[in-house]
PDB file of C-alpha atoms (C1' of nucleotides) in Angstrom:
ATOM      1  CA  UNK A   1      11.685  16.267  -4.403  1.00 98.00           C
ATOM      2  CA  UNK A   2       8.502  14.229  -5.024  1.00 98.00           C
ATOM      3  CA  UNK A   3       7.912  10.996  -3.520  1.00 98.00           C
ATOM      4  CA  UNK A   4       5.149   8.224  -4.162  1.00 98.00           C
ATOM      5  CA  UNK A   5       3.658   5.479  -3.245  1.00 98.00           C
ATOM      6  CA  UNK A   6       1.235   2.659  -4.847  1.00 98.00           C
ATOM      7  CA  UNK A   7      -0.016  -0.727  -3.776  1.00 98.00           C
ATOM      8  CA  UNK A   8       0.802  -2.238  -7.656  1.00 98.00           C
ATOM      9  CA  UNK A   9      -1.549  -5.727  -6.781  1.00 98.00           C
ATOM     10  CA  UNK A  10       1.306  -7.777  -8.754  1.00 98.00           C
ATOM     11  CA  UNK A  11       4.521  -6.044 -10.471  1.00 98.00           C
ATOM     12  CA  UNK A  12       4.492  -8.366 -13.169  1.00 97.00           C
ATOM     13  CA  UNK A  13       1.162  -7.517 -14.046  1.00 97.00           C
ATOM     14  CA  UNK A  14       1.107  -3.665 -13.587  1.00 98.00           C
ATOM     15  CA  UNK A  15       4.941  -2.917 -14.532  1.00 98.00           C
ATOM     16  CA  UNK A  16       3.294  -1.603 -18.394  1.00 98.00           C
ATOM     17  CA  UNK A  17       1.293   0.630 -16.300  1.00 98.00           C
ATOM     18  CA  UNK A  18       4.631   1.868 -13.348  1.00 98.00           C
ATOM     19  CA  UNK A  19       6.912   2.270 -16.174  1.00 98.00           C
ATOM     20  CA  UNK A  20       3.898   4.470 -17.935  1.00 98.00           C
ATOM     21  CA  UNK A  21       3.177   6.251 -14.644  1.00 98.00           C
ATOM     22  CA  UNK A  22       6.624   7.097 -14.396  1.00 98.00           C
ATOM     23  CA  UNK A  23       6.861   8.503 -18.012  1.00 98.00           C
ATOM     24  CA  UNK A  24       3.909  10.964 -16.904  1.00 98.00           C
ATOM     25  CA  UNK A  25       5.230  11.439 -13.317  1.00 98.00           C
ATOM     26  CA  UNK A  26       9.416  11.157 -13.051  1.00 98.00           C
ATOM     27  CA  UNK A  27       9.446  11.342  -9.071  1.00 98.00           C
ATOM     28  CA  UNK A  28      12.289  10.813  -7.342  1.00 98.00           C
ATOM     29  CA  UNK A  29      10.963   7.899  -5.554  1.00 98.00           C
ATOM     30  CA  UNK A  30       8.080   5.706  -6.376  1.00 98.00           C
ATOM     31  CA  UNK A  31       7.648   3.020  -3.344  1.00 98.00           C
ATOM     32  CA  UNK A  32       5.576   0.163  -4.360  1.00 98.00           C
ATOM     33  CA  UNK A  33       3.609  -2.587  -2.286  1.00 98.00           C
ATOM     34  CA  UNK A  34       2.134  -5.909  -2.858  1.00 98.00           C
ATOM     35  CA  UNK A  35       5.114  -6.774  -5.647  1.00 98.00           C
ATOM     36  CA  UNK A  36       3.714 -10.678  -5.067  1.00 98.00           C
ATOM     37  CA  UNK A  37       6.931 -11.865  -7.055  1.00 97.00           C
ATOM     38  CA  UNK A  38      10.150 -13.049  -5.824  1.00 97.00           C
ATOM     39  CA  UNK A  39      13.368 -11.148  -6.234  1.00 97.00           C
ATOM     40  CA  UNK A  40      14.919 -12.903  -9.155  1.00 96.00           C
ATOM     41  CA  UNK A  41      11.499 -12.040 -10.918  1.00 97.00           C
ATOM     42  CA  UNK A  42      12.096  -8.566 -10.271  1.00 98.00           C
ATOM     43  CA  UNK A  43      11.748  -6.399 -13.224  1.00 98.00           C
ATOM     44  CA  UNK A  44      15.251  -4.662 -12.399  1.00 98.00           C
ATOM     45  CA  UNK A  45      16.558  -4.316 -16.386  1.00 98.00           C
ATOM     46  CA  UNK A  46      13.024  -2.490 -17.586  1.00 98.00           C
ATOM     47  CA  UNK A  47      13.169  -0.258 -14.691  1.00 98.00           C
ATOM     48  CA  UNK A  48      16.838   0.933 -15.298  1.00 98.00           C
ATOM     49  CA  UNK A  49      15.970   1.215 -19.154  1.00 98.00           C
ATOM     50  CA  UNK A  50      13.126   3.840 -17.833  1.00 98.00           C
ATOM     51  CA  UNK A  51      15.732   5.824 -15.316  1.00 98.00           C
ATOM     52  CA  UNK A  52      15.008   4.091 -12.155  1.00 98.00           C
ATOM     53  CA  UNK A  53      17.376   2.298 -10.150  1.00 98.00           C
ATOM     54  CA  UNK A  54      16.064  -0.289  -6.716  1.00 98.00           C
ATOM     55  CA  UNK A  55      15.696  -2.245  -3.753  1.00 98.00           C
ATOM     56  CA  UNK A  56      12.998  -4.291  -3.154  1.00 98.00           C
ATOM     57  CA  UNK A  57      12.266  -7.819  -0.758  1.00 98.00           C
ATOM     58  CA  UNK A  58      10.320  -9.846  -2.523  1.00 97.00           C
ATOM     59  CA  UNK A  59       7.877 -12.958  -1.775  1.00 97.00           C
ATOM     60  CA  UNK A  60       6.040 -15.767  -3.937  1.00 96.00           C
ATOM     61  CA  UNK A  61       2.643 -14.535  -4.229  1.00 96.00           C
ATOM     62  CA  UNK A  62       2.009 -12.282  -1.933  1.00 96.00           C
ATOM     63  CA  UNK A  63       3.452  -9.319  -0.059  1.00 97.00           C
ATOM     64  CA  UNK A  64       6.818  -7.532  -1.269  1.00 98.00           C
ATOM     65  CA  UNK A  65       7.831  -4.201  -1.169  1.00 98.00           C
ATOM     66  CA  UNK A  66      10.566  -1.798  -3.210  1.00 98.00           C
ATOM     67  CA  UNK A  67      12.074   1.833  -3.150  1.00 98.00           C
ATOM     68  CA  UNK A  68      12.574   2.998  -6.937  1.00 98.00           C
ATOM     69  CA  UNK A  69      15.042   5.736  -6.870  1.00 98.00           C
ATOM     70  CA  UNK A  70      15.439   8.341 -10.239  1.00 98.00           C
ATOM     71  CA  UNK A  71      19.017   7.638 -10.832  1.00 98.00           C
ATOM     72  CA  UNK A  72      19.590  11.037 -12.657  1.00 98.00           C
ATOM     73  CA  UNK A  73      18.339  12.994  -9.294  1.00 98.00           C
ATOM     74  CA  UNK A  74      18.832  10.792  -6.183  1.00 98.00           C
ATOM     75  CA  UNK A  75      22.012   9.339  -4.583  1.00 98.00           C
ATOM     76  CA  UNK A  76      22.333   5.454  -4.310  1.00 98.00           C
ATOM     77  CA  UNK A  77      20.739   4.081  -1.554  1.00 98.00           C
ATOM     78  CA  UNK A  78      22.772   3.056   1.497  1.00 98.00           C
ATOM     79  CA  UNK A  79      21.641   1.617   5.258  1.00 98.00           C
ATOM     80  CA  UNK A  80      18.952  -0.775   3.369  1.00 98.00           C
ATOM     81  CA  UNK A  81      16.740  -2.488   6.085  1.00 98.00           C
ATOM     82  CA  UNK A  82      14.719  -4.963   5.306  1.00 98.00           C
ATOM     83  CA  UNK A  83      11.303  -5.981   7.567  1.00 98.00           C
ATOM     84  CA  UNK A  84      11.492  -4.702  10.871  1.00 98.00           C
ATOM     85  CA  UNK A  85      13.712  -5.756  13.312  1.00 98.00           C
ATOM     86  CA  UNK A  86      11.299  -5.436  15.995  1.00 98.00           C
ATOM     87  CA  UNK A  87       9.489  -8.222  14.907  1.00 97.00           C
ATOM     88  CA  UNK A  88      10.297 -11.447  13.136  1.00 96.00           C
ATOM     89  CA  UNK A  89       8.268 -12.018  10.077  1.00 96.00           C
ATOM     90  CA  UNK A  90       8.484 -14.265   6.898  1.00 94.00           C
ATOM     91  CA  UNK A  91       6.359 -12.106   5.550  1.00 97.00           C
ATOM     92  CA  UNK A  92       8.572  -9.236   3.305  1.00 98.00           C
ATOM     93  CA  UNK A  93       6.113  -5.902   4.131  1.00 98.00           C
ATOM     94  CA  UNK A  94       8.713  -3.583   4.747  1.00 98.00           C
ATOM     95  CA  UNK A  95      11.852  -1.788   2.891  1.00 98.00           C
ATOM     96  CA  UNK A  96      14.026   1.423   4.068  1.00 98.00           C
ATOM     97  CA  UNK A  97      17.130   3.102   2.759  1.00 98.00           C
ATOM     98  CA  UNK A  98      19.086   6.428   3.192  1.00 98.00           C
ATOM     99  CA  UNK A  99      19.206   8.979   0.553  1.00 98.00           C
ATOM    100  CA  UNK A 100      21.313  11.229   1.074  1.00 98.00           C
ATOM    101  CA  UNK A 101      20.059  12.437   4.516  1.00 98.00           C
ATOM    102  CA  UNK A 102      16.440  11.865   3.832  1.00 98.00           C
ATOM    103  CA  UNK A 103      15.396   8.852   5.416  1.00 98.00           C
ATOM    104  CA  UNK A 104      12.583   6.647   3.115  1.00 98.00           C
ATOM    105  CA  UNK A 105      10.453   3.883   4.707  1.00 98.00           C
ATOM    106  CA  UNK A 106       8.085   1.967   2.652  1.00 98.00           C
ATOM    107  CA  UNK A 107       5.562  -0.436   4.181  1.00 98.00           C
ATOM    108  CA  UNK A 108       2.763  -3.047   3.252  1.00 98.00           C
ATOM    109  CA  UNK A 109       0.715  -3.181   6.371  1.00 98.00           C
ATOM    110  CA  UNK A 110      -1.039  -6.256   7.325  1.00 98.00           C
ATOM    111  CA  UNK A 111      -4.293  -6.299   5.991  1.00 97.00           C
ATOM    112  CA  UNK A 112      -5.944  -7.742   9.106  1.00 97.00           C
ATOM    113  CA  UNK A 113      -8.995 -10.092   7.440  1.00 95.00           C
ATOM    114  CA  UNK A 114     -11.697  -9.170  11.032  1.00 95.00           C
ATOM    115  CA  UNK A 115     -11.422  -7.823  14.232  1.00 96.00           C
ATOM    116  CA  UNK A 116     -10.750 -10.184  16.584  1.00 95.00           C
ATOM    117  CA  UNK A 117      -9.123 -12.675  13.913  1.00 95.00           C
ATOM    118  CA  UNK A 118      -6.031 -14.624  13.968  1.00 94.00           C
ATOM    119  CA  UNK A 119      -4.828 -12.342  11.475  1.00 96.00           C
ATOM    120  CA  UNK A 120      -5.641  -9.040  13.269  1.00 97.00           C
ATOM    121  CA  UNK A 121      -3.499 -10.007  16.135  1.00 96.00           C
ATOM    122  CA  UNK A 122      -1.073 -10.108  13.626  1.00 97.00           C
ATOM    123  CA  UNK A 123      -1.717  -7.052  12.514  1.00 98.00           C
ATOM    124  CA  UNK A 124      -1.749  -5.345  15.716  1.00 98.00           C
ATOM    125  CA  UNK A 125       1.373  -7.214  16.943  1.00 98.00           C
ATOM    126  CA  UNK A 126       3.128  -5.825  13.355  1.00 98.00           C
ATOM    127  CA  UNK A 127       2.200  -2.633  14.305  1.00 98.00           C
ATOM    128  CA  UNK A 128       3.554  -2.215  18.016  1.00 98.00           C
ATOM    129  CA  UNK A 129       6.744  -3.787  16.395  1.00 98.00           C
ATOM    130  CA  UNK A 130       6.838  -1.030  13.721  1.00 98.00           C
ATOM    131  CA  UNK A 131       5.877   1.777  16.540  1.00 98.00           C
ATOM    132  CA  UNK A 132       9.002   0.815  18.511  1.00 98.00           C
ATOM    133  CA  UNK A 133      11.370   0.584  15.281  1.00 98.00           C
ATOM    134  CA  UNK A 134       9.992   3.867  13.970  1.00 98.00           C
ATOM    135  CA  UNK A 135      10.803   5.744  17.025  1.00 98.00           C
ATOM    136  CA  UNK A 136      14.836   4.365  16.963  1.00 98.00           C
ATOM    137  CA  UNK A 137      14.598   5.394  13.012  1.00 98.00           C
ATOM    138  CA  UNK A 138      13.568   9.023  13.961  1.00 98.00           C
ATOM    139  CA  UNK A 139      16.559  10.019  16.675  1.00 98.00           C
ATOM    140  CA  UNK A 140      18.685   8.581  13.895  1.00 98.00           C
ATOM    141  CA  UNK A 141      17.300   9.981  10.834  1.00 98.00           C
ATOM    142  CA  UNK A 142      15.714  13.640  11.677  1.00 98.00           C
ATOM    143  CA  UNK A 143      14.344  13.456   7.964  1.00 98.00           C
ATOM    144  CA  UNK A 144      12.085  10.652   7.285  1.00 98.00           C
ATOM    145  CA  UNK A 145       9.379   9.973   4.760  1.00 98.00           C
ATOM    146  CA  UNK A 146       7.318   6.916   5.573  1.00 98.00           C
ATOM    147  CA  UNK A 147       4.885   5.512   3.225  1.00 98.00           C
ATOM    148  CA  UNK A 148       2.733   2.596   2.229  1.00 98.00           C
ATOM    149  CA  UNK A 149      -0.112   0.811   1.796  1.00 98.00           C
ATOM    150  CA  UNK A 150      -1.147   1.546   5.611  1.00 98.00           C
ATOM    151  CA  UNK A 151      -4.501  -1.147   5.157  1.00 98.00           C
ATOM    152  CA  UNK A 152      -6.144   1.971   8.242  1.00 98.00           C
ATOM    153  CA  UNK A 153      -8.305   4.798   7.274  1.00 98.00           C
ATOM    154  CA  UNK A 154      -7.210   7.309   9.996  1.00 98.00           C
ATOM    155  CA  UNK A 155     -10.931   8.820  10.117  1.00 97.00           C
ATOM    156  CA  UNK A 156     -14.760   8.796   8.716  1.00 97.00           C
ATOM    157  CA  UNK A 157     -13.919  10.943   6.396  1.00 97.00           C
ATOM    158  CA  UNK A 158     -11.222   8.604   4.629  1.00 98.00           C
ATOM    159  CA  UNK A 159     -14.331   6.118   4.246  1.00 98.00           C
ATOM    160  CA  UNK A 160     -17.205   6.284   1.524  1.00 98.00           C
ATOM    161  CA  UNK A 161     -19.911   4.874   3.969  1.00 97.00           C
ATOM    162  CA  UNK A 162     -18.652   5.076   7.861  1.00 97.00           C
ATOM    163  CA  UNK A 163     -21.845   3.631   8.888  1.00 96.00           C
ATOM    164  CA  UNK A 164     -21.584   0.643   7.187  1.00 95.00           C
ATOM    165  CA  UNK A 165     -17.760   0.297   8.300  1.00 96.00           C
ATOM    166  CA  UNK A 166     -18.053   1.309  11.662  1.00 96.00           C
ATOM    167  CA  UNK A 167     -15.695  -1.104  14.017  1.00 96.00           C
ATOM    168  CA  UNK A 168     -14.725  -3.308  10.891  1.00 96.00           C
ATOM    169  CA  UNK A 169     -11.669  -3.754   9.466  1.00 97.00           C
ATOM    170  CA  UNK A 170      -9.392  -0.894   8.623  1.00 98.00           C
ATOM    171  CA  UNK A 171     -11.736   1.571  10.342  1.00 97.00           C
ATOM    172  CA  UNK A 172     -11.732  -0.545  14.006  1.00 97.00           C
ATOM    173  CA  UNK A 173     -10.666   1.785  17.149  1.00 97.00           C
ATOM    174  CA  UNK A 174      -7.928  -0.213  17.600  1.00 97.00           C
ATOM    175  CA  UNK A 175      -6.296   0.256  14.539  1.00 98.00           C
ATOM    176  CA  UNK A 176      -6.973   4.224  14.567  1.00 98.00           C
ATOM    177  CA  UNK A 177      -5.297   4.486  17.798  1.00 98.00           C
ATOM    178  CA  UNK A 178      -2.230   2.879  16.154  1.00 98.00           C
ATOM    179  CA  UNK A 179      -2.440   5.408  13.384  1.00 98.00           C
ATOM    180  CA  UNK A 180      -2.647   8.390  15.745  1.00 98.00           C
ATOM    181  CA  UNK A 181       0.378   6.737  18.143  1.00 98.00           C
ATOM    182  CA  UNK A 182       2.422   7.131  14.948  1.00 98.00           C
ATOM    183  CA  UNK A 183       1.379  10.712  14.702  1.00 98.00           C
ATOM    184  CA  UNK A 184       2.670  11.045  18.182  1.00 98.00           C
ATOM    185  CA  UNK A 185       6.169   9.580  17.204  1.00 98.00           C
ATOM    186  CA  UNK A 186       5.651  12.556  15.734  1.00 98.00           C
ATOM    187  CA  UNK A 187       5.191  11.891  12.259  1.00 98.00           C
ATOM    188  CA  UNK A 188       2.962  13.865   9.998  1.00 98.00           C
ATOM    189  CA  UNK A 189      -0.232  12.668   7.257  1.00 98.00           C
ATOM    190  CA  UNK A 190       1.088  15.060   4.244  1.00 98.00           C
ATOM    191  CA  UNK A 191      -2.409  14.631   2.497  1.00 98.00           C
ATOM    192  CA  UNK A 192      -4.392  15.834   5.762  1.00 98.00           C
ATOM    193  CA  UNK A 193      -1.566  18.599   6.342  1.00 98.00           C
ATOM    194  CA  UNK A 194      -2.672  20.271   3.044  1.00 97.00           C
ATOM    195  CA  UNK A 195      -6.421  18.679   2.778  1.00 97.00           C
ATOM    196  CA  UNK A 196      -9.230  18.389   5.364  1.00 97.00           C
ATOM    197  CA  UNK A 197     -12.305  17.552   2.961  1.00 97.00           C
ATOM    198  CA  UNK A 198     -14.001  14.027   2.679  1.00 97.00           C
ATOM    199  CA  UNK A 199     -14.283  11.653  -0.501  1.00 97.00           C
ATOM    200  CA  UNK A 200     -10.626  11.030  -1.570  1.00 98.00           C
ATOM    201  CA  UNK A 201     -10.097   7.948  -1.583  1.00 98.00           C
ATOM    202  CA  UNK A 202      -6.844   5.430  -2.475  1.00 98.00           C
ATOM    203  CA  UNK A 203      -8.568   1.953  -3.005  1.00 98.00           C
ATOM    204  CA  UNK A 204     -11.576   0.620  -4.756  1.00 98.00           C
ATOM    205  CA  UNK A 205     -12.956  -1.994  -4.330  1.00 97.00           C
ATOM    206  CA  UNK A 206     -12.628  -4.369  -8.184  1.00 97.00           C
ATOM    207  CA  UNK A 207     -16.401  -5.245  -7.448  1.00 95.00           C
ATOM    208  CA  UNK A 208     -20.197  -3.431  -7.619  1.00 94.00           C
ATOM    209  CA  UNK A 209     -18.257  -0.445  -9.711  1.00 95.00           C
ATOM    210  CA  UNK A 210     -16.962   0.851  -6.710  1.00 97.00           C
ATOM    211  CA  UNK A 211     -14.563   3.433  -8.559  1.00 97.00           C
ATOM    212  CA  UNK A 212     -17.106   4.765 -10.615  1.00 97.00           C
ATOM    213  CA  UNK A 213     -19.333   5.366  -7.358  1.00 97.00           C
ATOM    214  CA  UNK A 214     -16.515   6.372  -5.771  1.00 98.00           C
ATOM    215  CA  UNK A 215     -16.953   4.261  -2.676  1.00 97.00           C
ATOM    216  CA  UNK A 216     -13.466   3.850  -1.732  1.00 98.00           C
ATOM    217  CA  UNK A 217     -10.931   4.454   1.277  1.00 98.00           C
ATOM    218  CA  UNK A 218      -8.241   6.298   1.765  1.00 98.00           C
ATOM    219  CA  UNK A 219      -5.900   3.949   3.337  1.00 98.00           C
ATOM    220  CA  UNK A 220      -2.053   4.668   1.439  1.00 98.00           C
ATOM    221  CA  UNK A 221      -0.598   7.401   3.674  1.00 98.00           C
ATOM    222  CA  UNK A 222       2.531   9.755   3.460  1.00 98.00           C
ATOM    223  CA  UNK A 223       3.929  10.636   6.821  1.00 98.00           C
ATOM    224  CA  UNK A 224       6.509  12.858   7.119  1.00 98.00           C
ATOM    225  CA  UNK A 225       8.833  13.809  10.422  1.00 98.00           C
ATOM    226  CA  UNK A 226       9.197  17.223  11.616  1.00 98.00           C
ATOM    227  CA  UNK A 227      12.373  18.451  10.132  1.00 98.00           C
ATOM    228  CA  UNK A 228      10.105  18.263   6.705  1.00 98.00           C
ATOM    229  CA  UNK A 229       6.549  18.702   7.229  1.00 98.00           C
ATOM    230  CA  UNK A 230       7.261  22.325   6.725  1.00 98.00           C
ATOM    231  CA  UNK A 231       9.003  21.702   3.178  1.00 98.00           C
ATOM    232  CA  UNK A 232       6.055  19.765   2.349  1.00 98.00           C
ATOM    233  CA  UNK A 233       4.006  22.095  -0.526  1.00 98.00           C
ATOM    234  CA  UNK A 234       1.925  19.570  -2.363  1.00 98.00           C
ATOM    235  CA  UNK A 235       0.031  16.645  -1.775  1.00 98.00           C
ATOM    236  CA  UNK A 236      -2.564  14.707  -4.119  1.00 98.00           C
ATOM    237  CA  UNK A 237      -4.032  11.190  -5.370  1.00 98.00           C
ATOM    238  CA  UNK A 238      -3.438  10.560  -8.754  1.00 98.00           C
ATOM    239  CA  UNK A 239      -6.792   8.437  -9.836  1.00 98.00           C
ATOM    240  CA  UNK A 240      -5.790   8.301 -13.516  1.00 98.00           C
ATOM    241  CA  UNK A 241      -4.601   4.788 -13.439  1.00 98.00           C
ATOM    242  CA  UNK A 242      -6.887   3.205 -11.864  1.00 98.00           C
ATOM    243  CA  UNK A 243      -8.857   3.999 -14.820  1.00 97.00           C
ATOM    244  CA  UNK A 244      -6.900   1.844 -17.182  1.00 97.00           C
ATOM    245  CA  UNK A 245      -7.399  -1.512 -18.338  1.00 96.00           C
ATOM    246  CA  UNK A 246      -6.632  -3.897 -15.817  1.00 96.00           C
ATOM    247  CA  UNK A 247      -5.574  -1.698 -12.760  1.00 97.00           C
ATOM    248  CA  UNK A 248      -4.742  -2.094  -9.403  1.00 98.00           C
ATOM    249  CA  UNK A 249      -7.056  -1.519  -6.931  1.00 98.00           C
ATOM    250  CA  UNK A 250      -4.698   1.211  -5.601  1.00 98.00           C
ATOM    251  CA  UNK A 251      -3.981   4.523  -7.062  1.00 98.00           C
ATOM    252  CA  UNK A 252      -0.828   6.465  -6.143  1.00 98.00           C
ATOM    253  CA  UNK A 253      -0.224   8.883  -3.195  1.00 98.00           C
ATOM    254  CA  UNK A 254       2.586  11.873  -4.434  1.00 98.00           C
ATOM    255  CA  UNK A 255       4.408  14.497  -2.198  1.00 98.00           C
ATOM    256  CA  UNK A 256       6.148  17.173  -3.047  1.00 98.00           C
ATOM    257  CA  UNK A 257       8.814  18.307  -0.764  1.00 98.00           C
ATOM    258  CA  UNK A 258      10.827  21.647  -1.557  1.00 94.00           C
TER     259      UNK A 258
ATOM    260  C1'  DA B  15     -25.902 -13.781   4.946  1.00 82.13           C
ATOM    261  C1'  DT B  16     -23.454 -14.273   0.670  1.00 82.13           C
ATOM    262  C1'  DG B  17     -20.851 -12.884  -3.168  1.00 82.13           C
ATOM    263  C1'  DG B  18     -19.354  -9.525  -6.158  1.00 82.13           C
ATOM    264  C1'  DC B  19     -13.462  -8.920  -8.749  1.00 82.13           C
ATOM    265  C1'  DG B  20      -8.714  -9.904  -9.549  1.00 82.13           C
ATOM    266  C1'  DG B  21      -4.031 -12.221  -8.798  1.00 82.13           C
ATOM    267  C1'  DT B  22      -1.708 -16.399  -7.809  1.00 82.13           C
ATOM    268  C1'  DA B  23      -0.707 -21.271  -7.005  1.00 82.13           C
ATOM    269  C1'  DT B  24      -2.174 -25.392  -4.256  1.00 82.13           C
ATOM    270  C1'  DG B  25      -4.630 -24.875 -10.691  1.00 82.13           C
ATOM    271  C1'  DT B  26     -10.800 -25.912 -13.367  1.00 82.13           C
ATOM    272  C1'  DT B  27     -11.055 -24.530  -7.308  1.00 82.13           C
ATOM    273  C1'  DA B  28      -9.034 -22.383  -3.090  1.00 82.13           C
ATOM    274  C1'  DC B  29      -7.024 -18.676  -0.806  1.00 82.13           C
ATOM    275  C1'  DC B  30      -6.324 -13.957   0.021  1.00 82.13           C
ATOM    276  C1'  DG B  31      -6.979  -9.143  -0.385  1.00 82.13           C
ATOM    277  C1'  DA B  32      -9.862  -4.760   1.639  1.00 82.13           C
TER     278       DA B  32
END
DNA sequence: ATGGCGGTATGTTACCGA
């Protein structure tokens, strides 16, 4: 089973380059962020056309998430929760459904602006909210695969220049301690399991040719629970589309589970 | 210190993202 996640910066701009992706790469699941569309916008027809069926919660302009499932390989979806129910949010950052017994979670985590802002209390507030729910999900669903746009680089070495983002946003103490409390759930970073080296990255910044300098942060994460962190055999970034015309500032994040 | 780039709507500029 593979299983993938991308931060798509607009759906309706970047569904040529999903529905390529997914010619290249038929996963099983593809979980995508940032969909900035609202649901009856959502490219449903194309993706069934290409294999894929879905549930997404979409939002005007900003925000929304999905689950694409490959109909030929995966059982419908059932249990679909949308947003947390730890914490009430207009905002649509996170989708989950059942898969047989495997338990997917996709996310769009607030991206927090500062520390200290309005916005980062936000963030931090989204995130005790999704601790709490996450813990209920795992006594319920022993196999669980939650992914996303997590807007946290866990450590220095997810982060081109660590002295320049020391304490700012995405790299802040704070926010790393609510990365490791997930661990603790306990819930696993697939890329770290397999991967312990510096420089890759998930985002790059659009500006100063940041992905040809490769300054960029590894902030879309895979977690998986115990029952199937030890099925877990590969894990990589797939940079090949953010070097096509007009990408997304995000590049996908694929597991493999056996 | 600021803006750089890109997407979107409030639309020829502002807001947000990271």
């Amino acid at each position: 089973m593979q299983i993938a996640t991308w931060n798509v910066n607009s759906l309706n701009v970047r569904l040529p380059h999903v529905l390529g992706w997914l010619a290249e790469n038929p996963v099983d699941f593809l979980c995508l962020q940032e969909l900035k569309m609202v649901d009856e916008k959502f490219p449903l027809a194309a993706l069934q056309e290409a294999g894929y069926d879905a549930v997404f919660a979409g939002q005007k302009t900003y925000n929304g998430v999905a689950i694409l499932r490959r109909i030929a390989r995966t059982p419908a979806a059932v249990a679909t929760q949308i947003n947390l129910p730890t914490f009430a949010d207009e905002q649509k950052r996170v989708i989950a459904a059942t898969y047989g017994d495997v338990r997917v979670i996709c996310a769009y985590f607030p991206n927090g602006q500062a520390v200290g802002s309005e916005k980062f209390a936000y963030k931090m507030a989204w995130l005790a909210g999704l601790q709490t729910w996450l813990q209920a999900e795992l006594t319920q669903y022993p196999k669980m695969v939650f992914v996303g746009d997590f807007n946290i680089a866990p450590d220095d070495r997810d982060v081109y220049d660590p002295v320049e983002w020391a304490g700012q946003i995405h790299c802040s103490e704070e926010e790393r301690t609510a990365f490791k409390n997930l661990l603790a759930l306990p819930l696993h970073d697939a890329f770290r399991h397999l991967e312990a080296g510096d420089k890759h990255y998930s985002w790059w910044d659009y500006r100063q040719m940041a992905f040809r300098r490769n300054r960029g942060l590894r902030i879309d994460h895979i977690l998986v629970s115990d029952a199937l962190l030890p099925h877990v055999s590969r894990c990589w970034i797939d940079k090949t589309p953010r070097k096509l015309e007009q990408p997304s500032d995000h590049t996908p994040v694929i597991v493999e589970i056996n």
